[in-house]
Structures are given as structure tokens and as C-alpha cells.
Amino acid sequence: MSGRDGAAGRLRVAVAAPLSEENRARVQELEPRIDLAVDASLLPPMRWPADFAGDPDWQRTPHQQRAYEAAIDSADALYGIPDVNPAALARAVRANPRLRWVHTMAAGGGSQVKAAGLNAEELHRVHFTTSAGVHGRPLAEFAVFGVLAGAKDLPRLNRQQRDHEWSGRWTMGQVNQQTVLVLGLGGIGRVVAAALHALGATVIGTSRRDDCFPGVPGVSAVVHPDRITEVAPTVDAVVNTLPGTEATEHLLGERFFNALRPGASLVNVGRGSVVDETALTDALDSGRVGFAALDVFETEPLPADSPLWDHDRVLVSPHTAALDTAEDRLIAELFAANATRLLDGQGLINRVNTVEFY
């Protein structure tokens, strides 16, 4: 698709998700050929950075809802999935035949596109992109934090401090002597791999693509996801950065945990569905997994009766590791860069695979 699709090589964009005045100005500075259709009064107030769903208690009046949908239905592109709601996305695609591009705020926006239930023609007509890569550095920091916490036996330190126990000295794990398996070498996984390599760790990555390695900085070897059980006995920590798809669901399950080197750490900054939490709980109880730092879960919020809440070798983070004050600006800049590519007839960054939806 090129600029010929818009009037005089311009792109009409409906702002369907909260976008600050500063970031609106940034988008138009970076790509002056964008015409932004935005009415801040039609968008929910944000409670924190990147809160694109906004305050759940906020509601549009019927008149406001009609105005919101009218803007969406006259646009060539959408900044955000309307109300972060797959049903609203489906309505927008079907009501607006001129719509050609939707940018999702999430790195894993493919799951939202899948949930919209669009047909093959609709998926072909509209390009979908995600904000993958924007969250790489914050998530890499959390991943490094989790690997370090496991190596230094944070649960034991917490327990001894709580009990006022001054134990004898013990040898802590050294990340520079460890092998870490990083699941996924996309935008997040590559930053994680580079950060761990900088600490001296040996990094094994996974990829479904045969041409992924060599060329990934900090990665010493790459295996297909189907072979992770083969390398499990050799690793000291596992970091998941994979999206939630049918192919990745419960990839880390009983078979993998049974093969894992006893006492290994697990960090999850990808999607909760990749980890079978029942199998993980069993592996934690048996000591097969020595520590788990989890930012994502199969069900969110994490149910009150989940055994993960009270497990002394689990760190629960409420899906907040990616949040960064710069996130809104970085997403706006990514959107502007993709708008330029679209108007110039180039391929879009972070296109959603509409077969596996990642």
C-alpha cells in the first residue's frame, strides 16, 4: 500500500487510544503527511503511562460514542485498537472499507487481532502492526533481575532476614558461569540475550527460523523450540519472551520441567500461556525449579487461590515490568516511522502474522 491510497499522498489517522498532546505533536513532527483525527474528550483518562484502556469507570455518552465511531469510520489508519476491545476492532474493520492499517499498543497485539474473529478478506485488506521492541529494555532489566535473584538465592536471603537468622556463609551462583536459555529472539529476546551476555552468561536462544543464527549478538547457539527439552539439562536459567500462540501454549510444561537441571531459575516476561502453571508449581515443590520471577500469568489478575502467591520461591509481579515513562513516546515514534513507510510504499515494521497471530 502506498500514499496513493490517501488524498494527495496523506494519511488520515483516527486516534483510538489515549495520546498526549506532546506525543501528537511528536507524531506530526516526524511525519507531516499525517492528518490526525483526535478528540481528547472521547478518550478515557490514563491512570499511568501506557494505560491505553484508561479508567474503567469512565464512559462515553451515546453522542460521544457516535462521534468516536464516526472518526474511526472515516480513517485510513487507527492509532490503537478502539477501547482495546477486539469486538470494537471487528466493528471498525467492517464499518470502514477504506481502513488499511491498525497499530496496536501492545507488543503482543496479535492476540487481540485474533480475538476479533476477522475473516480472510478482512485480514488481507487491513495491515496490523504491534509495538514490539518498545518494551525490550525494561523487560530485559526485569529478566536480568530475575536471573540474578535466582543465582543469588533471593528466597533464602529473604527467609533468613525475616527469621533474623545469621547463617554460615555459602557459595552463591555466578551468572558469568551460567548458561541461560532465552525463548524467542524477537525484539525483546535479543535485548535480553545481549544483557545476559554482557554479564558473562552463555546464552542459548530459540527460533523457528533456520536463518536466525549466526548474527544474533550475545547468543552462542540457537535451537528450534521443539528441541528445548534436549538442552534443558544444560541450563541454569530460562527466560521466556515468547508471545501467546497455539504453538507456544504450555511450551514450558511437565516434560520440560522434568528435564531441567535441578534448581534452575525461570523468568517469564513473554506471555503467561507459555508456562503450564500447574506443572511449574509441581516443579517448584520438587526443587526442579529453584526460583521463578513471573511478570505474566495464564489468568490475569492472578487468582487469589493460586498457589504461586504464597510460594516462597516465587516472585509475583503484576504484569508491570514493561511499564516505562518513555513507553508512550516510543510507541508514538514507532507509529510515525511506520506511517512514513506506509506512505512511501515500504513494508511495515512489526507486521502481525495473521496465521499464528504474533
Coordinates of N, CA and C in Angstrom, one line a residue, residues 39-118:
D39 N -10.0 13.7 19.4 CA -10.8 14.5 20.3 C -10.5 13.9 21.7
A40 N -9.7 14.6 22.5 CA -9.3 14.0 23.8 C -10.5 13.7 24.7
S41 N -11.6 14.5 24.4 CA -12.8 14.2 25.3 C -13.5 12.9 25.0
L42 N -13.1 12.3 23.9 CA -13.7 11.0 23.6 C -12.8 9.8 24.0
L43 N -11.7 10.1 24.7 CA -10.8 9.1 25.1 C -10.7 9.0 26.6
P44 N -10.6 7.8 27.2 CA -10.6 7.7 28.6 C -9.3 8.2 29.2
P45 N -9.4 8.8 30.4 CA -8.2 9.3 31.1 C -7.3 8.2 31.4
M46 N -6.0 8.4 31.3 CA -5.0 7.3 31.6 C -4.7 7.4 33.1
R47 N -4.5 6.3 33.8 CA -4.2 6.3 35.2 C -2.7 6.2 35.4
W48 N -2.0 5.8 34.4 CA -0.5 5.7 34.5 C 0.0 5.6 33.1
P49 N 1.3 5.7 32.8 CA 1.9 5.7 31.5 C 1.4 4.4 30.8
A50 N 1.1 4.5 29.5 CA 0.7 3.4 28.7 C -0.6 2.7 29.1
D51 N -1.4 3.4 29.9 CA -2.7 2.9 30.3 C -3.7 3.1 29.1
F52 N -3.6 2.4 28.1 CA -4.4 2.7 26.9 C -5.8 2.3 27.0
A53 N -6.2 1.4 27.9 CA -7.6 1.1 28.2 C -8.2 2.2 29.0
G54 N -7.4 2.9 29.8 CA -7.9 4.0 30.6 C -8.7 3.6 31.8
D55 N -9.2 4.6 32.5 CA -10.0 4.4 33.7 C -11.3 3.6 33.3
P56 N -11.5 2.5 33.9 CA -12.7 1.6 33.6 C -14.0 2.2 34.0
D57 N -14.0 3.2 34.9 CA -15.2 3.8 35.4 C -15.7 5.0 34.4
W58 N -14.8 5.3 33.5 CA -15.1 6.4 32.5 C -16.0 5.8 31.4
Q59 N -17.0 6.5 31.0 CA -17.9 6.1 30.0 C -18.3 7.2 29.0
R60 N -18.4 6.9 27.8 CA -18.9 7.9 26.8 C -20.4 8.0 26.8
T61 N -20.9 9.2 26.6 CA -22.3 9.3 26.4 C -22.7 8.7 25.0
P62 N -23.9 8.4 24.7 CA -24.3 7.9 23.4 C -23.8 8.9 22.3
H63 N -23.9 10.2 22.5 CA -23.5 11.1 21.5 C -22.0 11.0 21.3
Q64 N -21.2 10.9 22.4 CA -19.8 10.8 22.3 C -19.4 9.5 21.6
Q65 N -20.1 8.4 21.8 CA -19.8 7.1 21.2 C -20.0 7.2 19.7
R66 N -21.0 7.9 19.3 CA -21.3 8.1 17.8 C -20.1 8.9 17.2
A67 N -19.7 10.0 17.9 CA -18.6 10.8 17.4 C -17.3 10.0 17.3
Y68 N -17.1 9.2 18.3 CA -15.8 8.4 18.3 C -15.8 7.4 17.2
E69 N -17.0 6.7 16.9 CA -17.0 5.7 15.9 C -17.0 6.4 14.5
A70 N -17.6 7.6 14.4 CA -17.6 8.4 13.1 C -16.1 8.7 12.7
A71 N -15.3 9.1 13.7 CA -13.9 9.4 13.4 C -13.2 8.1 12.9
I72 N -13.4 7.0 13.6 CA -12.8 5.7 13.3 C -13.2 5.3 11.9
D73 N -14.5 5.5 11.5 CA -15.1 5.0 10.3 C -14.7 5.9 9.1
S74 N -14.0 7.0 9.3 CA -13.6 7.8 8.2 C -12.1 7.8 8.0
A75 N -11.4 6.9 8.7 CA -9.9 7.0 8.7 C -9.3 5.9 7.8
D76 N -8.1 6.2 7.4 CA -7.2 5.2 6.7 C -6.5 4.3 7.6
A77 N -6.3 4.8 8.8 CA -5.5 4.1 9.8 C -5.9 4.4 11.2
L78 N -5.7 3.5 12.1 CA -6.1 3.7 13.5 C -4.8 3.6 14.4
Y79 N -4.7 4.6 15.3 CA -3.7 4.6 16.3 C -4.3 3.9 17.5
G80 N -4.1 2.6 17.6 CA -4.7 1.8 18.7 C -6.0 1.1 18.3
I81 N -6.2 -0.1 19.0 CA -7.5 -0.8 18.9 C -8.5 -0.1 19.7
P82 N -9.7 0.3 19.1 CA -10.7 1.0 19.8 C -11.0 0.4 21.1
D83 N -10.8 1.1 22.2 CA -11.1 0.7 23.6 C -10.4 -0.6 23.9
V84 N -9.3 -0.9 23.2 CA -8.6 -2.2 23.5 C -9.6 -3.4 23.5
N85 N -10.5 -3.3 22.6 CA -11.7 -4.3 22.6 C -11.7 -5.0 21.2
P86 N -11.5 -6.3 21.2 CA -11.5 -7.0 19.9 C -12.8 -6.8 19.1
A87 N -13.9 -6.8 19.9 CA -15.2 -6.6 19.2 C -15.3 -5.3 18.6
A88 N -14.8 -4.2 19.2 CA -14.8 -2.9 18.6 C -13.9 -2.8 17.4
L89 N -12.8 -3.6 17.4 CA -11.9 -3.7 16.3 C -12.7 -4.3 15.1
A90 N -13.4 -5.4 15.4 CA -14.1 -6.0 14.3 C -15.2 -5.1 13.7
R91 N -15.8 -4.4 14.6 CA -16.8 -3.4 14.1 C -16.2 -2.3 13.2
A92 N -15.0 -1.8 13.6 CA -14.3 -0.8 12.8 C -13.9 -1.3 11.5
V93 N -13.4 -2.5 11.4 CA -12.9 -3.1 10.1 C -14.1 -3.2 9.2
R94 N -15.2 -3.7 9.7 CA -16.4 -4.0 8.8 C -17.1 -2.7 8.5
A95 N -17.1 -1.7 9.3 CA -17.8 -0.5 9.0 C -17.0 0.5 8.1
N96 N -15.7 0.3 8.0 CA -14.9 1.2 7.2 C -14.1 0.5 6.1
P97 N -14.6 0.5 4.9 CA -13.9 -0.2 3.8 C -12.6 0.5 3.4
R98 N -12.4 1.8 3.8 CA -11.1 2.5 3.5 C -10.0 2.2 4.5
L99 N -10.3 1.5 5.6 CA -9.3 1.3 6.6 C -8.3 0.3 6.1
R100 N -7.0 0.7 6.2 CA -6.0 -0.2 5.7 C -4.9 -0.6 6.7
W101 N -4.9 0.1 7.9 CA -3.8 -0.2 8.8 C -4.3 0.1 10.2
V102 N -4.0 -0.8 11.1 CA -4.3 -0.6 12.6 C -3.0 -0.9 13.3
H103 N -2.6 0.0 14.2 CA -1.4 -0.2 15.0 C -1.9 -0.5 16.4
T104 N -1.4 -1.6 17.0 CA -1.8 -2.0 18.4 C -0.8 -1.5 19.3
M105 N -1.2 -1.1 20.5 CA -0.3 -0.6 21.5 C 0.6 -1.7 22.2
A106 N 0.1 -2.9 22.2 CA 0.8 -4.0 22.9 C 1.8 -4.6 22.0
A107 N 2.9 -5.2 22.6 CA 3.8 -5.9 21.8 C 3.2 -7.2 21.3
G108 N 2.3 -7.7 22.1 CA 1.5 -9.0 21.7 C 0.2 -8.7 21.2
G109 N 0.1 -7.6 20.4 CA -1.2 -7.2 19.8 C -1.9 -8.3 18.9
G110 N -1.1 -9.2 18.4 CA -1.6 -10.3 17.6 C -2.8 -11.0 18.2
S111 N -2.7 -11.2 19.5 CA -3.7 -12.0 20.2 C -5.1 -11.2 20.2
Q112 N -5.0 -9.9 20.2 CA -6.2 -9.0 20.1 C -6.8 -9.1 18.7
V113 N -5.9 -9.1 17.7 CA -6.4 -9.2 16.4 C -7.1 -10.6 16.2
K114 N -6.5 -11.6 16.7 CA -7.1 -13.0 16.6 C -8.4 -13.0 17.2
A115 N -8.6 -12.4 18.4 CA -9.8 -12.4 19.1 C -10.9 -11.6 18.4
A116 N -10.6 -10.8 17.5 CA -11.6 -10.0 16.7 C -12.4 -10.9 15.8
G117 N -11.8 -12.1 15.4 CA -12.5 -13.0 14.6 C -12.7 -12.5 13.1
L118 N -11.8 -11.8 12.6 CA -11.9 -11.3 11.2 C -11.7 -12.4 10.2

